[in-house]
Short mmCIF file of N, CA and C in Angstrom, two decimals:
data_model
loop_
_atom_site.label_atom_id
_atom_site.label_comp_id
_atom_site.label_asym_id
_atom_site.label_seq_id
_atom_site.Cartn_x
_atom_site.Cartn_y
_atom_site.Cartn_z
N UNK A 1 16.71 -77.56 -7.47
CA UNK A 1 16.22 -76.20 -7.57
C UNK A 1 16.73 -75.61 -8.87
N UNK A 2 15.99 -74.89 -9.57
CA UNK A 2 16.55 -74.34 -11.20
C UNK A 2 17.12 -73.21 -10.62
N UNK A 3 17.80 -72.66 -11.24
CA UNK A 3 18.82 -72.27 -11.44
C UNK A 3 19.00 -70.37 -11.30
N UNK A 4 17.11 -70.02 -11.52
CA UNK A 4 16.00 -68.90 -11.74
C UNK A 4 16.25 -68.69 -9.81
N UNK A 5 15.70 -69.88 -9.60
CA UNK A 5 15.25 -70.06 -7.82
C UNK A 5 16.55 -69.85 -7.08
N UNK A 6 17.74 -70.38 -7.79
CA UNK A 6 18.88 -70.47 -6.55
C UNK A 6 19.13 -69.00 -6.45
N UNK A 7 19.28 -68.23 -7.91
CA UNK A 7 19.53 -66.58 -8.06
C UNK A 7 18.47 -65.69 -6.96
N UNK A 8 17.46 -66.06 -7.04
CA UNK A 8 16.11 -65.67 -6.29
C UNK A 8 16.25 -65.45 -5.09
N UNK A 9 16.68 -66.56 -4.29
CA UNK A 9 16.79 -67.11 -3.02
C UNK A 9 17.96 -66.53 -3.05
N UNK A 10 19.15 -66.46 -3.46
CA UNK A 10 20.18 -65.78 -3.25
C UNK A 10 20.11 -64.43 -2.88
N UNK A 11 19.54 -63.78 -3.81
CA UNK A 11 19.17 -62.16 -4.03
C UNK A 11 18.15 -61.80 -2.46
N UNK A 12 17.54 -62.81 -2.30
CA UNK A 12 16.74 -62.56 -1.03
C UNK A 12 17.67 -62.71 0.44
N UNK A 13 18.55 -63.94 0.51
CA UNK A 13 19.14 -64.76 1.53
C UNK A 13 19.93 -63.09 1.55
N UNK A 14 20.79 -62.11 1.01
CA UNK A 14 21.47 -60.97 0.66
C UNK A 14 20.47 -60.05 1.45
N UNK A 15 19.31 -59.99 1.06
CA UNK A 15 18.95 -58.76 1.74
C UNK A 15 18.32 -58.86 3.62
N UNK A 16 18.06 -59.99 3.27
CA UNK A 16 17.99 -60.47 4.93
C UNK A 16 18.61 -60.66 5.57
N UNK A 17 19.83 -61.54 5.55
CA UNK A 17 20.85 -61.99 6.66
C UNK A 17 21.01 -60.94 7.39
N UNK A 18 21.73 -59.94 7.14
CA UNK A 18 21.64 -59.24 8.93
C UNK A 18 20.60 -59.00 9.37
N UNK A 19 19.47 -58.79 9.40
CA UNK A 19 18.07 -58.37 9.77
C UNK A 19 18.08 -59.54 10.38
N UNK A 20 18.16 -60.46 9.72
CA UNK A 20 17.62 -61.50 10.77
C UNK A 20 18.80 -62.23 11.53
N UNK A 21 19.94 -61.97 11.81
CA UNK A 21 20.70 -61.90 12.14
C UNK A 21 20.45 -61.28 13.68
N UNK A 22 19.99 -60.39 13.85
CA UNK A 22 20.60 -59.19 14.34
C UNK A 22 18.64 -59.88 15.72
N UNK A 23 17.93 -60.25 14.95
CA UNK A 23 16.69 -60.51 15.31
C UNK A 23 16.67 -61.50 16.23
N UNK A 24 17.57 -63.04 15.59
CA UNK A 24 18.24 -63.86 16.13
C UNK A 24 19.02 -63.82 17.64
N UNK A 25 19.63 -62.61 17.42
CA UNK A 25 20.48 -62.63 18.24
C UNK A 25 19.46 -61.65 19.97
N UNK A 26 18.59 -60.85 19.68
CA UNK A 26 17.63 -60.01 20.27
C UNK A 26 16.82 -61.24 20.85
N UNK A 27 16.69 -62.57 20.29
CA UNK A 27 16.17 -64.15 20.89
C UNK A 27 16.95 -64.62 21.87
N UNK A 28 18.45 -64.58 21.48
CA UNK A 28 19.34 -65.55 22.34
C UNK A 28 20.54 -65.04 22.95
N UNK A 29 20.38 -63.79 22.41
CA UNK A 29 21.36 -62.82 23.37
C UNK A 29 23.03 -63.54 23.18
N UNK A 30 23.22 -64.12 22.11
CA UNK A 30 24.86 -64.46 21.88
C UNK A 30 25.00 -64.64 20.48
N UNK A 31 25.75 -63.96 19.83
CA UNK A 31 26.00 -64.23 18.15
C UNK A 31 26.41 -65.08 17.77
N UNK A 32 26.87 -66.07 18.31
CA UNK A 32 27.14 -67.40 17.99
C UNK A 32 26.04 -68.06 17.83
N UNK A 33 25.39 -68.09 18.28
CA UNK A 33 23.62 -68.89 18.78
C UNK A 33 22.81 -68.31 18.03
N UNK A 34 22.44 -66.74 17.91
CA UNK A 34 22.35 -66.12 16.62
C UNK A 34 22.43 -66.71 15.16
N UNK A 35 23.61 -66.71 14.71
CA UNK A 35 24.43 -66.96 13.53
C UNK A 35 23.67 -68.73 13.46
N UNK A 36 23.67 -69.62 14.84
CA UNK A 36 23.14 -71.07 14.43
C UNK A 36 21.58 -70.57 13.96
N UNK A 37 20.77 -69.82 14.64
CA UNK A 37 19.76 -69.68 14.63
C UNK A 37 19.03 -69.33 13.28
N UNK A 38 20.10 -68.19 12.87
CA UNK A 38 19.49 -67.40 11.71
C UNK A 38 20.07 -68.88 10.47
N UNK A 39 21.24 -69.58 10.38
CA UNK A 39 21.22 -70.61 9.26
C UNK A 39 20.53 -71.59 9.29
N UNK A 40 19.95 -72.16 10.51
CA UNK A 40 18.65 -72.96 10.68
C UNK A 40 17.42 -72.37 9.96
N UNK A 41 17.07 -71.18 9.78
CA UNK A 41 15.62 -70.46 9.00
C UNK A 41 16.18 -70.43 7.72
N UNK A 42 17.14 -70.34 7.87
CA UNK A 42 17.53 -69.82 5.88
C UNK A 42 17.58 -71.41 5.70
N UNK A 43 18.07 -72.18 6.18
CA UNK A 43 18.37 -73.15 5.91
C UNK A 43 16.82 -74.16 5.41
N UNK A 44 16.06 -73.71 6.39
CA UNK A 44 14.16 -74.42 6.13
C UNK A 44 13.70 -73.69 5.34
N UNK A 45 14.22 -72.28 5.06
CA UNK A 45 13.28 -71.61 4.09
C UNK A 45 14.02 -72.11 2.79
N UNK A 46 15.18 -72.52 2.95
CA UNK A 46 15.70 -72.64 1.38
C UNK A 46 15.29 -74.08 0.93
N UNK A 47 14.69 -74.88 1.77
CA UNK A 47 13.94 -76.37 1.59
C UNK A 47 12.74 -76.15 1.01
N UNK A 48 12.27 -75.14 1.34
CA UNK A 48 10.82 -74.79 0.58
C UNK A 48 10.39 -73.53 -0.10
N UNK A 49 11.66 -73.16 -0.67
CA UNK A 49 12.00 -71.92 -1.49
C UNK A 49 10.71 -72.14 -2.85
N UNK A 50 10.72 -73.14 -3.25
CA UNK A 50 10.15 -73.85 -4.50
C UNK A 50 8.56 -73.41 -4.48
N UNK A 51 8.29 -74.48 -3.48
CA UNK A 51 7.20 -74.59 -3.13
C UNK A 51 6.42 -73.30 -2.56
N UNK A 52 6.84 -72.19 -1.92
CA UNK A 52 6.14 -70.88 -1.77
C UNK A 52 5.93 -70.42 -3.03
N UNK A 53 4.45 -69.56 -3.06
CA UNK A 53 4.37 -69.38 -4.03
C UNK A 53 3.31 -67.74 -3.67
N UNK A 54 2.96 -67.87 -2.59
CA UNK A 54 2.62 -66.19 -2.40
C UNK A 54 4.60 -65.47 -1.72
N UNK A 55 5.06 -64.75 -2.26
CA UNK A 55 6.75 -64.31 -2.05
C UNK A 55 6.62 -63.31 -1.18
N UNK A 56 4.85 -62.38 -1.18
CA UNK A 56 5.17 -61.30 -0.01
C UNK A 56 4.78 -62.38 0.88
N UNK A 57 4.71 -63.65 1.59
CA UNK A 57 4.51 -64.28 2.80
C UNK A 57 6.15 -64.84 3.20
N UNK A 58 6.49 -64.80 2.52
CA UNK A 58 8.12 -65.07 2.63
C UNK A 58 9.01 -64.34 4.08
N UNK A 59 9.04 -63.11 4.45
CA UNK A 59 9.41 -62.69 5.39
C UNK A 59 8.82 -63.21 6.77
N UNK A 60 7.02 -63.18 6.52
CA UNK A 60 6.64 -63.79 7.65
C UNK A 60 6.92 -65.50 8.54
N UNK A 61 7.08 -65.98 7.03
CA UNK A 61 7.61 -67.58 7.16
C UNK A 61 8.94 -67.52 7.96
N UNK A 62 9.52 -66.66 7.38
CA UNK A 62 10.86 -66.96 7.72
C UNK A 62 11.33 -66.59 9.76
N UNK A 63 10.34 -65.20 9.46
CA UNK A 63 10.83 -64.80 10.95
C UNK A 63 9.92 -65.82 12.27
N UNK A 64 9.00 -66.22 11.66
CA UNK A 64 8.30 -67.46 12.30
C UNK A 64 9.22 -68.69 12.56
N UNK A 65 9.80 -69.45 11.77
CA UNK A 65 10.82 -70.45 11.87
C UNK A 65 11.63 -69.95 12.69
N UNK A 66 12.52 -68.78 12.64
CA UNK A 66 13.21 -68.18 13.20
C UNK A 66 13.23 -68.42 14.68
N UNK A 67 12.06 -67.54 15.13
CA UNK A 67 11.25 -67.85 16.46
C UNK A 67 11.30 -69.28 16.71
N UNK A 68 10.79 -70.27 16.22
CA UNK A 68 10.59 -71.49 16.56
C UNK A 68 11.84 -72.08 16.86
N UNK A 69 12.66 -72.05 16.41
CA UNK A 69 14.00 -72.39 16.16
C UNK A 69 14.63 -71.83 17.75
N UNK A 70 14.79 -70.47 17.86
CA UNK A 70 14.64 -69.98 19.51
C UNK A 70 14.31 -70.87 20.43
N UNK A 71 12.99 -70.88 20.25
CA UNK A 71 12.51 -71.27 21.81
C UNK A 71 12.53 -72.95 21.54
N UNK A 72 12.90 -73.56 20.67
CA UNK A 72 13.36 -75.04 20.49
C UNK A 72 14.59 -74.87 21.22
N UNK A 73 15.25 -73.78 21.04
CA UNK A 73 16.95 -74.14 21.41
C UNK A 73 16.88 -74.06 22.69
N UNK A 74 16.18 -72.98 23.08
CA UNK A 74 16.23 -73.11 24.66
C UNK A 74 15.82 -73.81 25.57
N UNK A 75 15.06 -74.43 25.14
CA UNK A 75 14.06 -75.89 25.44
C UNK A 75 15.56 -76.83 25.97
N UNK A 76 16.58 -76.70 25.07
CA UNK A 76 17.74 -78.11 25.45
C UNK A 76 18.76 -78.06 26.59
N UNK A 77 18.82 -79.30 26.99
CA UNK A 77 19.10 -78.85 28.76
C UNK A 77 20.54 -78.40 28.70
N UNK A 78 21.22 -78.58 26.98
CA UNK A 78 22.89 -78.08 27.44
C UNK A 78 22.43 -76.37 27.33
N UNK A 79 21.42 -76.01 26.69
CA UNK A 79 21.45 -74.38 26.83
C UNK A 79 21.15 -73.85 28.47
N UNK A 80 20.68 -74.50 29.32
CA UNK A 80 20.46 -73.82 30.44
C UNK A 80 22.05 -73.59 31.51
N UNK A 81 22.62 -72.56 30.88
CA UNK A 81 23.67 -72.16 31.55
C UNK A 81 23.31 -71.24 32.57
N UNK A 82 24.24 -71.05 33.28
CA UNK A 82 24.16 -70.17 34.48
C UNK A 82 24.68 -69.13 34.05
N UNK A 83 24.44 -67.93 34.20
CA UNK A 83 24.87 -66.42 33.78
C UNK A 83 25.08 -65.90 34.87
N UNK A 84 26.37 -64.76 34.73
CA UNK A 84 26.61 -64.20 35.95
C UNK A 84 26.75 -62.79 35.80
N UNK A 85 26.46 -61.96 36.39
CA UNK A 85 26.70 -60.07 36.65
C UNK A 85 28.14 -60.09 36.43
N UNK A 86 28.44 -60.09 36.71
CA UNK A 86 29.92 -59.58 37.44
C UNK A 86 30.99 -60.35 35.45
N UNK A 87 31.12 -59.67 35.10
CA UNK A 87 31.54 -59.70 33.94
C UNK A 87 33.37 -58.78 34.37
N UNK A 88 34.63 -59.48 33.90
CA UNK A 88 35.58 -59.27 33.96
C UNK A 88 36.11 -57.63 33.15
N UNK A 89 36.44 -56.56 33.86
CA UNK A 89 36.81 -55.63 33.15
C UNK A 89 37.89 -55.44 31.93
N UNK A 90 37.96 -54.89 30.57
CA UNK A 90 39.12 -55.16 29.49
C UNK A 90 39.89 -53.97 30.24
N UNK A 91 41.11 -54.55 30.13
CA UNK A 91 42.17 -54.16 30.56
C UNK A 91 42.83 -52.98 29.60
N UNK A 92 42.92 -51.31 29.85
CA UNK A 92 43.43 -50.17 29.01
C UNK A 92 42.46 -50.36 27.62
N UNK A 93 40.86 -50.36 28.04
CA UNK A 93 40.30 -49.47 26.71
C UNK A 93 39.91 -48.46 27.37
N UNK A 94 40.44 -47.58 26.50
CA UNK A 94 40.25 -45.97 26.34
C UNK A 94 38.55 -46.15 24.91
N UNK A 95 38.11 -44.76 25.48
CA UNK A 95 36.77 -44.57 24.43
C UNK A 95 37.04 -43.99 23.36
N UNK A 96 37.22 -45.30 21.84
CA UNK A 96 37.84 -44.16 20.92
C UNK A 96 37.62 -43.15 20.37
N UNK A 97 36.01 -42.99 20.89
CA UNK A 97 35.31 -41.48 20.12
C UNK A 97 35.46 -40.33 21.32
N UNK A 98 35.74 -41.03 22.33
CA UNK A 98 36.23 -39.44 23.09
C UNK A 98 34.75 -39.11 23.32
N UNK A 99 33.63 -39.91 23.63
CA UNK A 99 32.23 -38.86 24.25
C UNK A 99 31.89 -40.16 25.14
N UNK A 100 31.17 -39.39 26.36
CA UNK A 100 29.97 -40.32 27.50
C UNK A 100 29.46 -40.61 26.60
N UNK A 101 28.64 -40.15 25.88
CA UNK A 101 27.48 -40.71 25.13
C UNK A 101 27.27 -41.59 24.63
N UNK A 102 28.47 -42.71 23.98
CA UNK A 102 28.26 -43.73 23.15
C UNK A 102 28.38 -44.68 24.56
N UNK A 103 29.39 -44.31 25.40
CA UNK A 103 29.46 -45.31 26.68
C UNK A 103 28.15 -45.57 27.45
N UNK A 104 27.12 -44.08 27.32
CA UNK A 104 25.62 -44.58 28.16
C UNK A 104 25.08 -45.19 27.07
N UNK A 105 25.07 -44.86 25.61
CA UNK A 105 24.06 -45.80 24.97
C UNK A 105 24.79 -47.29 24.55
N UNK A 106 25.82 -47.78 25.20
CA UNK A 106 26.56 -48.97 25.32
C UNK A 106 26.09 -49.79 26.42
N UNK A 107 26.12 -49.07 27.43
CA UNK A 107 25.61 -49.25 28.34
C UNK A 107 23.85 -49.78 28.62
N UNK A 108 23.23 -48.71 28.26
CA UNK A 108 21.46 -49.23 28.72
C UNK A 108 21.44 -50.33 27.25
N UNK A 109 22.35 -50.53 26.47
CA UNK A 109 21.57 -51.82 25.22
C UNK A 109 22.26 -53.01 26.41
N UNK A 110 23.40 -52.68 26.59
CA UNK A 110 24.07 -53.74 27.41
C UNK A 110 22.88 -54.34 28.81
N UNK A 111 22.58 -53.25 29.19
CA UNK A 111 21.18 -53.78 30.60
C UNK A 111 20.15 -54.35 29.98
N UNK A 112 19.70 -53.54 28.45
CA UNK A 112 18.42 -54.22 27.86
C UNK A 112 18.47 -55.83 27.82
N UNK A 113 19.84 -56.17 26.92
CA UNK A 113 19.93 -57.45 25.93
C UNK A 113 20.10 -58.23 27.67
N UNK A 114 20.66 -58.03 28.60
CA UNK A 114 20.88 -58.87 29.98
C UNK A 114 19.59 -58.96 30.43
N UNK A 115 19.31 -57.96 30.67
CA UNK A 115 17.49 -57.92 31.37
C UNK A 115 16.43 -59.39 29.86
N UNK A 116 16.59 -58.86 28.91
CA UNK A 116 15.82 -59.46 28.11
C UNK A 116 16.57 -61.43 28.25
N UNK A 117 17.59 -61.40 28.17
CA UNK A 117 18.34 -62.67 28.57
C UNK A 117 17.03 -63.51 29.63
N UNK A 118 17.25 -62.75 30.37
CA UNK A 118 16.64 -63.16 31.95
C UNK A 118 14.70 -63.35 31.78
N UNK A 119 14.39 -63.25 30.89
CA UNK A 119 13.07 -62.97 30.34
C UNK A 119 12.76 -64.61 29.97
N UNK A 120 11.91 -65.33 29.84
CA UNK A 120 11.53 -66.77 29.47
C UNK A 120 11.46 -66.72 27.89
N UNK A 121 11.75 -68.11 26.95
CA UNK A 121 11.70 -67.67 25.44
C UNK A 121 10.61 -67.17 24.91
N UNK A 122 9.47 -67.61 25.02
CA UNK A 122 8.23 -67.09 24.24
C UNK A 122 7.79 -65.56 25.04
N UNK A 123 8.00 -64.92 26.15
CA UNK A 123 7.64 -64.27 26.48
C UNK A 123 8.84 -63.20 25.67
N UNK A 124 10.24 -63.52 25.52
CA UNK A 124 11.23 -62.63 25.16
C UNK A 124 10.81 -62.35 23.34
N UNK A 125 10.48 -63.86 22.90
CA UNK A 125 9.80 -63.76 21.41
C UNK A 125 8.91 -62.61 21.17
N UNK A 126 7.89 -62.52 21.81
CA UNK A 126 6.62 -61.97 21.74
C UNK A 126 7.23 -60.34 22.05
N UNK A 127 7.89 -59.80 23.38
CA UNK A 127 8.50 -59.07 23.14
C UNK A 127 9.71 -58.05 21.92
N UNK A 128 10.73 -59.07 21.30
CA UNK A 128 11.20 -59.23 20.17
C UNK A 128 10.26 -59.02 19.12
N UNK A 129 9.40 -59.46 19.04
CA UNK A 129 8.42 -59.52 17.70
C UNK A 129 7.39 -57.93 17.66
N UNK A 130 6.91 -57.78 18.76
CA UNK A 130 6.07 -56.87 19.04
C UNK A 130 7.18 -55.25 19.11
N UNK A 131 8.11 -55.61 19.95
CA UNK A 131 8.64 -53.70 19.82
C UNK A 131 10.10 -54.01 19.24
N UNK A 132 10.59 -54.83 18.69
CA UNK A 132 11.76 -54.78 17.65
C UNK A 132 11.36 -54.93 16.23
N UNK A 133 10.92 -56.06 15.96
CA UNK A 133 9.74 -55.96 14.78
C UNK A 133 8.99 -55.38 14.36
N UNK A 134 8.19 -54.73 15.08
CA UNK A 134 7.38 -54.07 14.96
C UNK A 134 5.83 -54.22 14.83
N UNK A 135 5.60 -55.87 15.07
CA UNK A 135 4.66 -56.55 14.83
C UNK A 135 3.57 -56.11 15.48
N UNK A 136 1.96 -55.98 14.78
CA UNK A 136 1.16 -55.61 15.61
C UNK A 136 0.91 -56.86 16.53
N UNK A 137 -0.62 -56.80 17.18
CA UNK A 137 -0.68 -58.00 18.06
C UNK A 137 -0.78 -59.59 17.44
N UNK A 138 -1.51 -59.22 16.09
CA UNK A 138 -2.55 -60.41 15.31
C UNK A 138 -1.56 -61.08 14.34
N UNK A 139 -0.60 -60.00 13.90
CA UNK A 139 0.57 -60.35 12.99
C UNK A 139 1.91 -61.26 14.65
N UNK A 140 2.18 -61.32 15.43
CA UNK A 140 2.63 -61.68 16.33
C UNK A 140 1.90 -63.51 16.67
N UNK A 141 0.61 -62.76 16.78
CA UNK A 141 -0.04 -64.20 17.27
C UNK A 141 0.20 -65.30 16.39
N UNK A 142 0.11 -64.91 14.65
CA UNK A 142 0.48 -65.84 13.75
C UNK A 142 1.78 -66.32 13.30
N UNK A 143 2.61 -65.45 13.68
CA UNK A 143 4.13 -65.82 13.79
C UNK A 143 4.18 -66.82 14.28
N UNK A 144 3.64 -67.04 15.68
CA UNK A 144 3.80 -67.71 16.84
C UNK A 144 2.69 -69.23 17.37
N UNK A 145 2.06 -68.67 16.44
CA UNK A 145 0.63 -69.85 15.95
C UNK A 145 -0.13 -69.93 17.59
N UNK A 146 -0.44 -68.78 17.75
CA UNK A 146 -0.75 -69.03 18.99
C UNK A 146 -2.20 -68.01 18.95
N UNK A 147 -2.94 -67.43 20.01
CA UNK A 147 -3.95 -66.78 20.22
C UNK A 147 -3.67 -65.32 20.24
N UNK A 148 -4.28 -64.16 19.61
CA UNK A 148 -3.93 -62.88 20.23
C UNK A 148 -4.12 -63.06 21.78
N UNK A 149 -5.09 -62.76 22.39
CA UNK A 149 -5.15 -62.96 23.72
C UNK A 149 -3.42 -63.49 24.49
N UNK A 150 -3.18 -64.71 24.07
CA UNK A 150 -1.90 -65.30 24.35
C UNK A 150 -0.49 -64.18 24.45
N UNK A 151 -0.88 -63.52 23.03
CA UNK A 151 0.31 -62.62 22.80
C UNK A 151 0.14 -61.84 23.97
N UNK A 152 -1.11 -60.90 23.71
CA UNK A 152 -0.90 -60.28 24.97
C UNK A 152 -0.81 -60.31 25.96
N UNK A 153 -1.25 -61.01 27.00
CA UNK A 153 -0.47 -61.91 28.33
C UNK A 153 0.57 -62.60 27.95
N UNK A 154 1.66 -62.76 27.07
CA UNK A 154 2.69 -62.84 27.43
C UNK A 154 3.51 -61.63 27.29
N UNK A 155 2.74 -60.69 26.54
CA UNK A 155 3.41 -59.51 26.13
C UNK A 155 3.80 -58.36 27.77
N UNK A 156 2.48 -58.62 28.80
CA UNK A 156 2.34 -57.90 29.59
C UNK A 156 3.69 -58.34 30.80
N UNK A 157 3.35 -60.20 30.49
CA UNK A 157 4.07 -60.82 31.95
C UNK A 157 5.79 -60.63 31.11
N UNK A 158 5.79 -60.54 30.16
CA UNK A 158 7.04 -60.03 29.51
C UNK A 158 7.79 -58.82 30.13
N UNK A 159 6.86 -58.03 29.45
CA UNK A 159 7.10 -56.51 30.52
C UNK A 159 7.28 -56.19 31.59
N UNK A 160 6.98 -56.91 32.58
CA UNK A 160 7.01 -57.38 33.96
C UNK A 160 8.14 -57.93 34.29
N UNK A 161 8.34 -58.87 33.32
CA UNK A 161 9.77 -59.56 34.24
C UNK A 161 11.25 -58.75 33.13
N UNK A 162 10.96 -58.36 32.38
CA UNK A 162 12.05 -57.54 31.98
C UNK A 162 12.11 -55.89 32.82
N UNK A 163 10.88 -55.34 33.54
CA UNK A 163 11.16 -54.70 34.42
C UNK A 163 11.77 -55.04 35.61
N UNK A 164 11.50 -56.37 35.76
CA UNK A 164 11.94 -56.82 37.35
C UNK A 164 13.52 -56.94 36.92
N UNK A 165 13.99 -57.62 36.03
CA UNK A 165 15.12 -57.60 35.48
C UNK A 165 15.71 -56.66 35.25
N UNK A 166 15.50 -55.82 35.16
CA UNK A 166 16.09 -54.28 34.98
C UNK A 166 16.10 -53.03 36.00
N UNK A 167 15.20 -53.90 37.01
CA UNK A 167 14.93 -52.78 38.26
C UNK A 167 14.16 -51.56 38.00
N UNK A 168 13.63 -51.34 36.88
CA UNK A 168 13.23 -49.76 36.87
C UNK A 168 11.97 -50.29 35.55
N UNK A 169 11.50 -48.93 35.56
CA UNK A 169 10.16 -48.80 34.65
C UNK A 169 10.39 -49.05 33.31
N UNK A 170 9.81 -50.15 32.39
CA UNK A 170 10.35 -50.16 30.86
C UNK A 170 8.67 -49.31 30.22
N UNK A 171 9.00 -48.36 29.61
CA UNK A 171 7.78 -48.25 28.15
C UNK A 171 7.42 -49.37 27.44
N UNK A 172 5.92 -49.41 27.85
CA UNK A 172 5.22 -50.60 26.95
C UNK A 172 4.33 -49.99 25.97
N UNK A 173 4.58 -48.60 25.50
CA UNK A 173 3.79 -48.24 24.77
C UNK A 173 4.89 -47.19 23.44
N UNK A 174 6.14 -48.23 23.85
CA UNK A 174 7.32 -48.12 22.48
C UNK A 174 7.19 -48.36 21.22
#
């Protein structure tokens, strides 16, 4: 790679990593798995850094691999762990800002990212892609190389089982 490209790819790999970081992790619900996830895409996109040659398709490539990379991982039978509710309390934390407020909005991300856990990969993708992303339906379907139609039935049975997962009504029109 010259030398133009590594600066390039650098300057880019800089403005993405947490974004997709953070996107990664909204897939697999653990930052460790995350962190593998997101250096697996940088890692394929920096194999064919060269060879792209439209640069606004660059984000889409990337968060596509991304995805793929996801629902590959979960596909492997050491990822199918058992998860449990009942999570061990930390022993003397006090709230250092002193308000409910950060504790309820600690709280409902904490039910979201569990509820979304509990969600199947491509259905949690499509979710992820569509109201974290921001992806419309058609930009989703090609991420995912799949059918609009597809997106949206998984988008709906998504919604469905992250409601069932959550016990209560989610906005699908977020």
């Amino acid at each position: 790679m010259a030398h133009h490209d590594d600066d390039e790819f650098a300057e880019y790999f800089a403005a993405k990593r947490d974004s997709v970081r953070r996107t990664a992790y909204l897939l697999c619900g653990d930052w460790h798995r995350a962190d593998d996830l997101a250096q697996t895409a940088f890692v394929s996109l920096h194999r064919r850094w060269r060879k792209i040659r439209d640069r606004a398709a660059v984000d889409a490539y990337l968060r596509k691999t991304l995805v793929r990379a996801a629902i590959d991982e979960s596909r492997r039978p050491w990822r199918r762990e058992q998860h449990t509710d009942d999570l061990p309390e930390p022993r003397g934390v006090s709230d250092p800002y002193g308000t409910d407020a950060l504790a309820d909005r600690v709280s409902v991300r904490a039910d979201l990212l569990a509820g979304l856990a509990k969600v199947p990969a491509k259905q949690r993708a499509v979710l992820v892609l569509r109201y974290f992303e921001g992806l419309d339906v058609s930009s989703t379907a090609r991420a995912l190389r799949c059918s609009e139609g597809n997106v949206k039935s998984q988008t709906a049975r998504g919604l469905a089982n992250l409601r069932t997962a959550l016990g209560e009504e989610v906005d699908a029109h977020g």
